[in-house]
């Protein structure tokens, strides 16, 4: 989830998706966010050239923006990377040690939510999302 936004290339109408992230447990590290239309690559977005990504310093509440977003069906995944090492640290190889969140505040059960649980539609109009950061440990 590193890097910047991927701008629209073909002149299609685009919009901005602004995300407010709440419930961070501290201000250490960064918040990494990715937004994709590809259900197979959600929630990691790795190797997805069309994914949008943003990294911002952690704070009590964080606001970030995905700019030049083409219309489509997207899902957002967040990581509170407290040690800023570029990955989601885990305990016992499974449980996340750092915070996470998903668009539509999709619930986590035995693993991350499916794309369809977090998906929302982006049109040519700007929109706002609010996502609560969650922690297991």
Coordinates of C-alpha atoms in Angstrom, one line a residue:
X1 CA 0.0 0.0 0.0
X2 CA 2.9 2.3 -0.6
X3 CA 3.0 5.2 -3.1
X4 CA 0.7 7.9 -4.3
X5 CA -2.5 8.2 -6.2
X6 CA -2.7 6.7 -9.7
X7 CA -4.2 9.5 -11.8
X8 CA -6.8 8.9 -14.4
X9 CA -5.3 8.6 -17.9
X10 CA -8.1 8.7 -20.4
X11 CA -9.8 12.0 -19.8
X12 CA -12.8 10.4 -18.1
X13 CA -14.5 12.5 -15.4
X14 CA -13.0 11.9 -12.1
X15 CA -13.7 12.7 -8.4
X16 CA -12.1 12.8 -5.0
X17 CA -12.8 10.3 -2.3
X18 CA -12.1 11.8 1.1
X19 CA -11.7 9.4 4.0
X20 CA -11.8 10.3 7.7
X21 CA -10.2 7.7 9.9
X22 CA -11.1 7.6 13.6
X23 CA -10.3 5.6 16.7
X24 CA -6.5 5.4 16.2
X25 CA -5.0 4.3 19.5
X26 CA -1.9 6.4 19.2
X27 CA 0.0 8.8 16.9
X28 CA 2.9 6.5 16.1
X29 CA 3.9 5.7 12.5
X30 CA 1.6 6.2 9.5
X31 CA -1.8 5.2 8.1
X32 CA -1.5 3.4 4.8
X33 CA -4.6 3.3 2.6
X34 CA -5.3 1.5 -0.7
X35 CA -8.4 1.6 -2.8
X36 CA -9.0 -0.9 -5.6
X37 CA -11.7 -2.2 -8.0
X38 CA -10.1 -5.6 -8.1
X39 CA -11.8 -8.1 -5.7
X40 CA -8.9 -10.6 -6.2
X41 CA -6.3 -8.2 -4.9
X42 CA -8.4 -6.7 -2.0
X43 CA -7.4 -5.9 0.7
X44 CA -3.6 -5.8 -0.1
X45 CA -3.8 -4.0 -3.5
X46 CA -0.2 -5.3 -4.2
X47 CA 0.6 -5.6 -7.9
X48 CA -2.5 -3.6 -8.9
X49 CA -1.4 -0.8 -11.3
X50 CA -4.9 0.7 -11.2
X51 CA -5.1 0.8 -7.3
X52 CA -5.0 4.2 -5.6
X53 CA -2.8 4.5 -2.5
X54 CA -2.1 7.1 0.1
X55 CA 0.2 7.2 3.2
X56 CA -0.2 9.9 5.8
X57 CA 1.3 10.5 9.3
X58 CA -0.8 8.9 12.1
X59 CA -2.8 11.3 14.3
X60 CA -5.8 11.0 16.6
X61 CA -8.0 11.5 13.6
X62 CA -6.7 11.3 10.1
X63 CA -8.1 12.7 6.9
X64 CA -6.8 11.4 3.6
X65 CA -7.9 11.8 0.0
X66 CA -7.8 9.7 -3.1
X67 CA -7.7 12.1 -6.1
X68 CA -8.6 11.7 -9.8
X69 CA -10.7 8.6 -9.1
X70 CA -12.4 7.1 -12.1
X71 CA -16.0 6.1 -11.6
X72 CA -16.4 2.4 -10.6
X73 CA -17.0 0.0 -7.7
X74 CA -14.2 0.3 -5.1
X75 CA -13.2 -1.0 -1.7
X76 CA -10.7 0.7 0.7
X77 CA -8.3 -1.1 3.1
X78 CA -6.4 0.8 5.9
X79 CA -3.4 -0.1 8.0
X80 CA -2.1 1.8 11.0
X81 CA 1.5 0.9 10.4
X82 CA 2.7 1.9 13.9
X83 CA 6.4 1.0 13.3
X84 CA 6.3 2.3 9.7
X85 CA 7.9 -0.9 8.3
X86 CA 5.6 -1.1 5.3
X87 CA 3.8 -4.3 6.3
X88 CA 1.0 -5.5 8.6
X89 CA 2.7 -7.1 11.6
X90 CA 1.1 -10.2 13.1
X91 CA 1.2 -12.2 16.3
X92 CA 1.3 -16.0 16.0
X93 CA 1.4 -15.6 12.2
X94 CA -2.3 -14.6 12.1
X95 CA -3.6 -11.9 14.4
X96 CA -2.9 -8.4 13.4
X97 CA -0.8 -6.4 15.9
X98 CA -1.5 -3.1 14.2
X99 CA -4.8 -1.4 13.4
X100 CA -6.9 -2.0 10.3
X101 CA -10.1 -0.7 8.8
X102 CA -12.2 -1.1 5.7
X103 CA -14.7 1.0 3.7
X104 CA -18.3 0.7 4.9
X105 CA -16.7 -0.4 8.2
X106 CA -16.9 -3.9 6.9
X107 CA -16.7 -6.5 9.7
X108 CA -13.7 -8.8 10.2
X109 CA -14.5 -12.4 11.1
X110 CA -12.0 -15.2 10.3
X111 CA -9.9 -13.0 8.1
X112 CA -10.4 -9.7 6.2
X113 CA -13.8 -9.0 4.7
X114 CA -14.7 -9.9 1.2
X115 CA -14.5 -7.1 -1.5
X116 CA -18.3 -7.1 -1.8
X117 CA -18.7 -6.3 2.0
X118 CA -16.5 -3.2 1.7
X119 CA -17.4 -2.1 -1.8
X120 CA -19.0 1.2 -2.7
X121 CA -19.7 3.1 -5.9
X122 CA -17.7 6.1 -7.0
X123 CA -19.4 8.5 -9.5
X124 CA -18.1 11.7 -11.0
X125 CA -19.1 13.5 -7.8
X126 CA -16.7 13.9 -4.8
X127 CA -17.7 11.9 -1.7
X128 CA -16.7 11.3 1.9
X129 CA -16.2 8.1 3.8
X130 CA -15.6 7.6 7.5
X131 CA -13.8 4.5 8.7
X132 CA -13.1 3.3 12.3
X133 CA -9.7 1.9 12.9
X134 CA -9.9 -1.4 14.8
X135 CA -7.3 -3.3 16.8
X136 CA -7.2 -7.0 17.9
X137 CA -4.2 -6.7 20.3

